[in-house]
Amino acid sequence: MSLASVIRSEEMLLLPTYDRHKILFEKGRGVYLWDSRGTRYLDFLSGIGVNALGHAHPAIQATLKRQAGRLIHVSNLFFHEYQAELAKRLSVISGLDRAFFCNSGTEAWEGALKLARIYARTRNTNGHKPKWRILALDNSFHGRTFGSLATTGQAKYRDPFVPLMPGVGFVRFNDVDDLKHQFDAGVCAICLETIQGEGGICPVSPEFLQLARKLTESNDALLILDEIQCGLGRTARYFAYQHYGVRPDIVTIAKPLAAGLPLGAILTTNRVAASMHPGMHGTTFGGGPLACAVAIEFLRELNKLLDHIGEVGAYFRAQLEWLKAKHRCIREVRGMGLMIAMELDSSDQAKAVVSILLKKRILINRTHETVLRFLPPYIIQEKHVDEVIRALDSALTSDATKQQRMLPAIHAHKRKHKESQ
Ligand SMILES: *Cc1c(COP(=O)(O)O)cnc(C)c1O
């Protein structure tokens, strides 16, 4: 099928939820993707942080082939050999005790919220003030289902679907006074992304995270960290919270966990897990043998890549800082490891840069209007970074993006002109 006929069919047959780039991808290998016309693209987005080992990784392919020929699904009514082994590996790298496996990020987050509620209910046996409120952060993103939406602090995702789950308060990002002000004995959990992803790659401050830990610990509430985007090696440690020296009660992971197959997980402590009982939570597909076997392979490969992620990430950051010194339109470069953002002055300009890079056969994306987001596969090398930096340098110099920057000024001028007429 050609790109044009796929577009025509999708327009008639799918819910209109996506505004896709007009490219039909057919295959990938390593850091590259090829479209239906045989054009090669450098992938600096990795399917929004999912293809962390790049495309068609030999070890992942071998595991997939072997396991697909043995057993794909049994449901959670029976045992298979991989859930416990994967849970063991995740426990070793996270410092948490137990896991629950599901199919996506939002599903992990929903489960984490349920766990917080049931933990609070189980602890409250002597009639204290009921503890069920949740504190989340402004500008956060936790997924598209109702519980996740209810804790997502961005109006554009929430507003079309109100009313949402009640009992959620939003704290200003990294504002310790606001956190102190809003926290009380009725709060069962503080939940946040260690580094906000959709919100523009914004790391939580150490002071804020430490305060969240202190408040929850001293009130028998839980600290829940969403590491769906920033976890599993993205920041050059297994988990982003490991940069902060804080141990959370619950962590959610997903995106890269099974190298492209849908798999998410909740990780938690023995103390919290004790409040769950058979029948309270579950899933048909979650934690199947195929996805779990692949995830075990992913973690094996990740172990060899952590140092590399730190090194190539630092190189990338340094190159972006060099660009920042050169181009006044770059407001800030931030992030950790290979989760990096470059914030520009205007959203039109950021949009223009993404489309210029696409014409240069490089995939990145824009988030939070003005932020260029880089989530490359962990296997990139300095030469790939150099290619992206050269493309950005020329895009930021080009007339097209300059024009985009001028536009608001021109509009303003026109408006004034009209008004004065
Ligand atoms: C992507 C993402 C989610 C949602 O994951 P899905 O698999 O799309 O449901 C939740 N939280 C964060 C931080 C994410 O980046």
PDB file of C-alpha atoms in Angstrom, residues 224-375:
ATOM      1  CA  ILE A 224       4.894   7.479  44.018  1.00  0.00           C
ATOM      2  CA  LEU A 225       7.324   8.190  41.194  1.00  0.00           C
ATOM      3  CA  ASP A 226       6.362   7.938  37.532  1.00  0.00           C
ATOM      4  CA  GLU A 227       9.504   6.766  35.735  1.00  0.00           C
ATOM      5  CA  ILE A 228       7.681   5.589  32.631  1.00  0.00           C
ATOM      6  CA  GLN A 229       9.732   7.944  30.460  1.00  0.00           C
ATOM      7  CA  CYS A 230      12.793   8.746  32.600  1.00  0.00           C
ATOM      8  CA  GLY A 231      13.410   5.270  34.063  1.00  0.00           C
ATOM      9  CA  LEU A 232      15.267   2.174  32.835  1.00  0.00           C
ATOM     10  CA  GLY A 233      18.573   3.740  31.862  1.00  0.00           C
ATOM     11  CA  ARG A 234      17.330   6.897  30.139  1.00  0.00           C
ATOM     12  CA  THR A 235      19.317   9.112  32.564  1.00  0.00           C
ATOM     13  CA  ALA A 236      22.385   6.815  32.665  1.00  0.00           C
ATOM     14  CA  ARG A 237      21.242   5.214  35.917  1.00  0.00           C
ATOM     15  CA  TYR A 238      18.657   2.470  36.124  1.00  0.00           C
ATOM     16  CA  PHE A 239      16.190   4.944  37.628  1.00  0.00           C
ATOM     17  CA  ALA A 240      16.215   8.733  37.704  1.00  0.00           C
ATOM     18  CA  TYR A 241      15.466   8.765  41.461  1.00  0.00           C
ATOM     19  CA  GLN A 242      18.849   7.118  41.987  1.00  0.00           C
ATOM     20  CA  HIS A 243      20.428  10.496  41.152  1.00  0.00           C
ATOM     21  CA  TYR A 244      18.625  11.943  44.193  1.00  0.00           C
ATOM     22  CA  GLY A 245      19.329   9.365  46.892  1.00  0.00           C
ATOM     23  CA  VAL A 246      15.594   8.988  47.580  1.00  0.00           C
ATOM     24  CA  ARG A 247      13.788   5.638  47.910  1.00  0.00           C
ATOM     25  CA  PRO A 248      10.165   5.865  46.762  1.00  0.00           C
ATOM     26  CA  ASP A 249       7.352   3.563  47.897  1.00  0.00           C
ATOM     27  CA  ILE A 250       6.030   2.943  44.400  1.00  0.00           C
ATOM     28  CA  VAL A 251       7.606   3.363  40.966  1.00  0.00           C
ATOM     29  CA  THR A 252       5.904   2.940  37.600  1.00  0.00           C
ATOM     30  CA  ILE A 253       7.827   1.950  34.461  1.00  0.00           C
ATOM     31  CA  ALA A 254       6.848   1.053  30.915  1.00  0.00           C
ATOM     32  CA  LYS A 255       8.087   2.614  27.683  1.00  0.00           C
ATOM     33  CA  PRO A 256      11.400   0.812  26.948  1.00  0.00           C
ATOM     34  CA  LEU A 257      10.793  -2.172  29.253  1.00  0.00           C
ATOM     35  CA  ALA A 258      10.082  -4.796  26.583  1.00  0.00           C
ATOM     36  CA  ALA A 259      11.967  -3.167  23.697  1.00  0.00           C
ATOM     37  CA  GLY A 260       8.807  -2.252  21.769  1.00  0.00           C
ATOM     38  CA  LEU A 261       6.338  -4.850  23.000  1.00  0.00           C
ATOM     39  CA  PRO A 262       3.660  -3.423  25.321  1.00  0.00           C
ATOM     40  CA  LEU A 263       4.710  -4.009  28.935  1.00  0.00           C
ATOM     41  CA  GLY A 264       4.454  -1.848  32.042  1.00  0.00           C
ATOM     42  CA  ALA A 265       5.111  -2.492  35.704  1.00  0.00           C
ATOM     43  CA  ILE A 266       4.451  -1.222  39.201  1.00  0.00           C
ATOM     44  CA  LEU A 267       7.354  -1.712  41.606  1.00  0.00           C
ATOM     45  CA  THR A 268       6.795  -1.390  45.340  1.00  0.00           C
ATOM     46  CA  THR A 269       7.862  -2.375  48.836  1.00  0.00           C
ATOM     47  CA  ASN A 270       6.782  -5.414  50.840  1.00  0.00           C
ATOM     48  CA  ARG A 271       5.006  -3.093  53.288  1.00  0.00           C
ATOM     49  CA  VAL A 272       2.810  -1.504  50.600  1.00  0.00           C
ATOM     50  CA  ALA A 273       2.281  -4.766  48.704  1.00  0.00           C
ATOM     51  CA  ALA A 274       0.851  -6.387  51.842  1.00  0.00           C
ATOM     52  CA  SER A 275      -2.345  -4.349  51.439  1.00  0.00           C
ATOM     53  CA  MET A 276      -3.255  -6.059  48.132  1.00  0.00           C
ATOM     54  CA  HIS A 277      -5.138  -9.348  48.050  1.00  0.00           C
ATOM     55  CA  PRO A 278      -6.098 -11.778  45.278  1.00  0.00           C
ATOM     56  CA  GLY A 279      -8.954 -10.401  43.198  1.00  0.00           C
ATOM     57  CA  MET A 280      -8.296  -6.702  43.926  1.00  0.00           C
ATOM     58  CA  HIS A 281      -6.333  -6.012  40.780  1.00  0.00           C
ATOM     59  CA  GLY A 282      -5.382  -7.888  37.627  1.00  0.00           C
ATOM     60  CA  THR A 283      -5.035  -7.982  33.868  1.00  0.00           C
ATOM     61  CA  THR A 284      -5.582 -10.456  31.046  1.00  0.00           C
ATOM     62  CA  PHE A 285      -2.537  -9.671  28.914  1.00  0.00           C
ATOM     63  CA  GLY A 286      -0.152  -8.112  31.426  1.00  0.00           C
ATOM     64  CA  GLY A 287       3.153  -9.862  32.050  1.00  0.00           C
ATOM     65  CA  GLY A 288       2.768 -12.543  29.395  1.00  0.00           C
ATOM     66  CA  PRO A 289       5.672 -14.881  28.634  1.00  0.00           C
ATOM     67  CA  LEU A 290       6.663 -13.196  25.357  1.00  0.00           C
ATOM     68  CA  ALA A 291       6.837  -9.655  26.752  1.00  0.00           C
ATOM     69  CA  CYS A 292       8.566 -10.787  29.963  1.00  0.00           C
ATOM     70  CA  ALA A 293      11.184 -12.883  28.162  1.00  0.00           C
ATOM     71  CA  VAL A 294      12.002  -9.904  25.943  1.00  0.00           C
ATOM     72  CA  ALA A 295      12.166  -7.558  28.962  1.00  0.00           C
ATOM     73  CA  ILE A 296      14.694  -9.843  30.654  1.00  0.00           C
ATOM     74  CA  GLU A 297      16.804  -9.619  27.503  1.00  0.00           C
ATOM     75  CA  PHE A 298      16.385  -5.828  27.448  1.00  0.00           C
ATOM     76  CA  LEU A 299      17.691  -5.529  31.024  1.00  0.00           C
ATOM     77  CA  ARG A 300      20.696  -7.714  30.148  1.00  0.00           C
ATOM     78  CA  GLU A 301      21.593  -5.381  27.289  1.00  0.00           C
ATOM     79  CA  LEU A 302      20.878  -2.259  29.346  1.00  0.00           C
ATOM     80  CA  ASN A 303      23.397  -3.313  31.942  1.00  0.00           C
ATOM     81  CA  LYS A 304      26.161  -3.018  29.314  1.00  0.00           C
ATOM     82  CA  LEU A 305      24.976   0.416  28.125  1.00  0.00           C
ATOM     83  CA  LEU A 306      24.670   2.573  31.268  1.00  0.00           C
ATOM     84  CA  ASP A 307      28.198   4.048  31.063  1.00  0.00           C
ATOM     85  CA  HIS A 308      27.800   4.694  27.359  1.00  0.00           C
ATOM     86  CA  ILE A 309      24.503   6.550  27.936  1.00  0.00           C
ATOM     87  CA  GLY A 310      26.274   8.835  30.434  1.00  0.00           C
ATOM     88  CA  GLU A 311      29.192   9.528  28.095  1.00  0.00           C
ATOM     89  CA  VAL A 312      27.311  10.110  24.856  1.00  0.00           C
ATOM     90  CA  GLY A 313      24.638  12.062  26.788  1.00  0.00           C
ATOM     91  CA  ALA A 314      27.285  14.410  28.218  1.00  0.00           C
ATOM     92  CA  TYR A 315      28.750  14.873  24.748  1.00  0.00           C
ATOM     93  CA  PHE A 316      25.301  15.671  23.319  1.00  0.00           C
ATOM     94  CA  ARG A 317      24.628  18.182  26.127  1.00  0.00           C
ATOM     95  CA  ALA A 318      27.965  19.913  25.539  1.00  0.00           C
ATOM     96  CA  GLN A 319      27.243  20.244  21.815  1.00  0.00           C
ATOM     97  CA  LEU A 320      23.789  21.674  22.528  1.00  0.00           C
ATOM     98  CA  GLU A 321      25.333  24.182  24.957  1.00  0.00           C
ATOM     99  CA  TRP A 322      27.670  25.212  22.142  1.00  0.00           C
ATOM    100  CA  LEU A 323      24.620  25.816  19.938  1.00  0.00           C
ATOM    101  CA  LYS A 324      23.023  27.826  22.729  1.00  0.00           C
ATOM    102  CA  ALA A 325      26.012  30.135  22.904  1.00  0.00           C
ATOM    103  CA  LYS A 326      25.698  30.671  19.179  1.00  0.00           C
ATOM    104  CA  HIS A 327      21.927  31.097  18.718  1.00  0.00           C
ATOM    105  CA  ARG A 328      20.108  33.665  20.825  1.00  0.00           C
ATOM    106  CA  CYS A 329      16.733  31.983  20.220  1.00  0.00           C
ATOM    107  CA  ILE A 330      17.759  29.021  22.442  1.00  0.00           C
ATOM    108  CA  ARG A 331      16.404  29.676  25.897  1.00  0.00           C
ATOM    109  CA  GLU A 332      17.683  26.637  27.768  1.00  0.00           C
ATOM    110  CA  VAL A 333      19.244  23.198  27.398  1.00  0.00           C
ATOM    111  CA  ARG A 334      18.319  20.716  30.140  1.00  0.00           C
ATOM    112  CA  GLY A 335      17.898  17.049  31.021  1.00  0.00           C
ATOM    113  CA  MET A 336      19.940  14.062  32.130  1.00  0.00           C
ATOM    114  CA  GLY A 337      21.663  11.271  30.227  1.00  0.00           C
ATOM    115  CA  LEU A 338      19.824  10.820  26.928  1.00  0.00           C
ATOM    116  CA  MET A 339      16.647  12.624  28.014  1.00  0.00           C
ATOM    117  CA  ILE A 340      17.440  16.082  26.752  1.00  0.00           C
ATOM    118  CA  ALA A 341      15.498  19.201  25.855  1.00  0.00           C
ATOM    119  CA  MET A 342      16.328  22.387  24.042  1.00  0.00           C
ATOM    120  CA  GLU A 343      13.814  25.126  24.722  1.00  0.00           C
ATOM    121  CA  LEU A 344      13.369  27.841  22.106  1.00  0.00           C
ATOM    122  CA  ASP A 345      11.822  31.297  22.254  1.00  0.00           C
ATOM    123  CA  SER A 346       8.698  30.502  20.277  1.00  0.00           C
ATOM    124  CA  SER A 347       6.484  27.527  19.550  1.00  0.00           C
ATOM    125  CA  ASP A 348       6.278  28.361  15.830  1.00  0.00           C
ATOM    126  CA  GLN A 349      10.018  28.263  15.624  1.00  0.00           C
ATOM    127  CA  ALA A 350      10.186  24.938  17.461  1.00  0.00           C
ATOM    128  CA  LYS A 351       7.623  23.565  15.016  1.00  0.00           C
ATOM    129  CA  ALA A 352       9.674  24.836  12.068  1.00  0.00           C
ATOM    130  CA  VAL A 353      12.869  23.236  13.404  1.00  0.00           C
ATOM    131  CA  VAL A 354      11.145  19.848  13.753  1.00  0.00           C
ATOM    132  CA  SER A 355       9.953  19.998  10.147  1.00  0.00           C
ATOM    133  CA  ILE A 356      13.336  21.175   8.817  1.00  0.00           C
ATOM    134  CA  LEU A 357      15.020  18.266  10.621  1.00  0.00           C
ATOM    135  CA  LEU A 358      12.443  15.912   9.156  1.00  0.00           C
ATOM    136  CA  LYS A 359      13.399  17.169   5.683  1.00  0.00           C
ATOM    137  CA  LYS A 360      17.002  16.428   6.636  1.00  0.00           C
ATOM    138  CA  ARG A 361      15.824  12.900   7.568  1.00  0.00           C
ATOM    139  CA  ILE A 362      16.180  13.266  11.333  1.00  0.00           C
ATOM    140  CA  LEU A 363      13.359  12.412  13.743  1.00  0.00           C
ATOM    141  CA  ILE A 364      12.865  14.498  16.881  1.00  0.00           C
ATOM    142  CA  ASN A 365       9.717  15.977  18.372  1.00  0.00           C
ATOM    143  CA  ARG A 366       8.340  19.030  20.048  1.00  0.00           C
ATOM    144  CA  THR A 367       6.653  18.952  23.406  1.00  0.00           C
ATOM    145  CA  HIS A 368       5.124  21.641  25.585  1.00  0.00           C
ATOM    146  CA  GLU A 369       4.995  24.042  22.606  1.00  0.00           C
ATOM    147  CA  THR A 370       8.514  25.479  22.683  1.00  0.00           C
ATOM    148  CA  VAL A 371      10.612  22.465  23.663  1.00  0.00           C
ATOM    149  CA  LEU A 372      12.572  20.274  21.251  1.00  0.00           C
ATOM    150  CA  ARG A 373      12.769  16.818  22.802  1.00  0.00           C
ATOM    151  CA  PHE A 374      15.552  14.311  22.188  1.00  0.00           C
ATOM    152  CA  LEU A 375      15.029  10.706  23.305  1.00  0.00           C
TER     153      LEU A 375
END
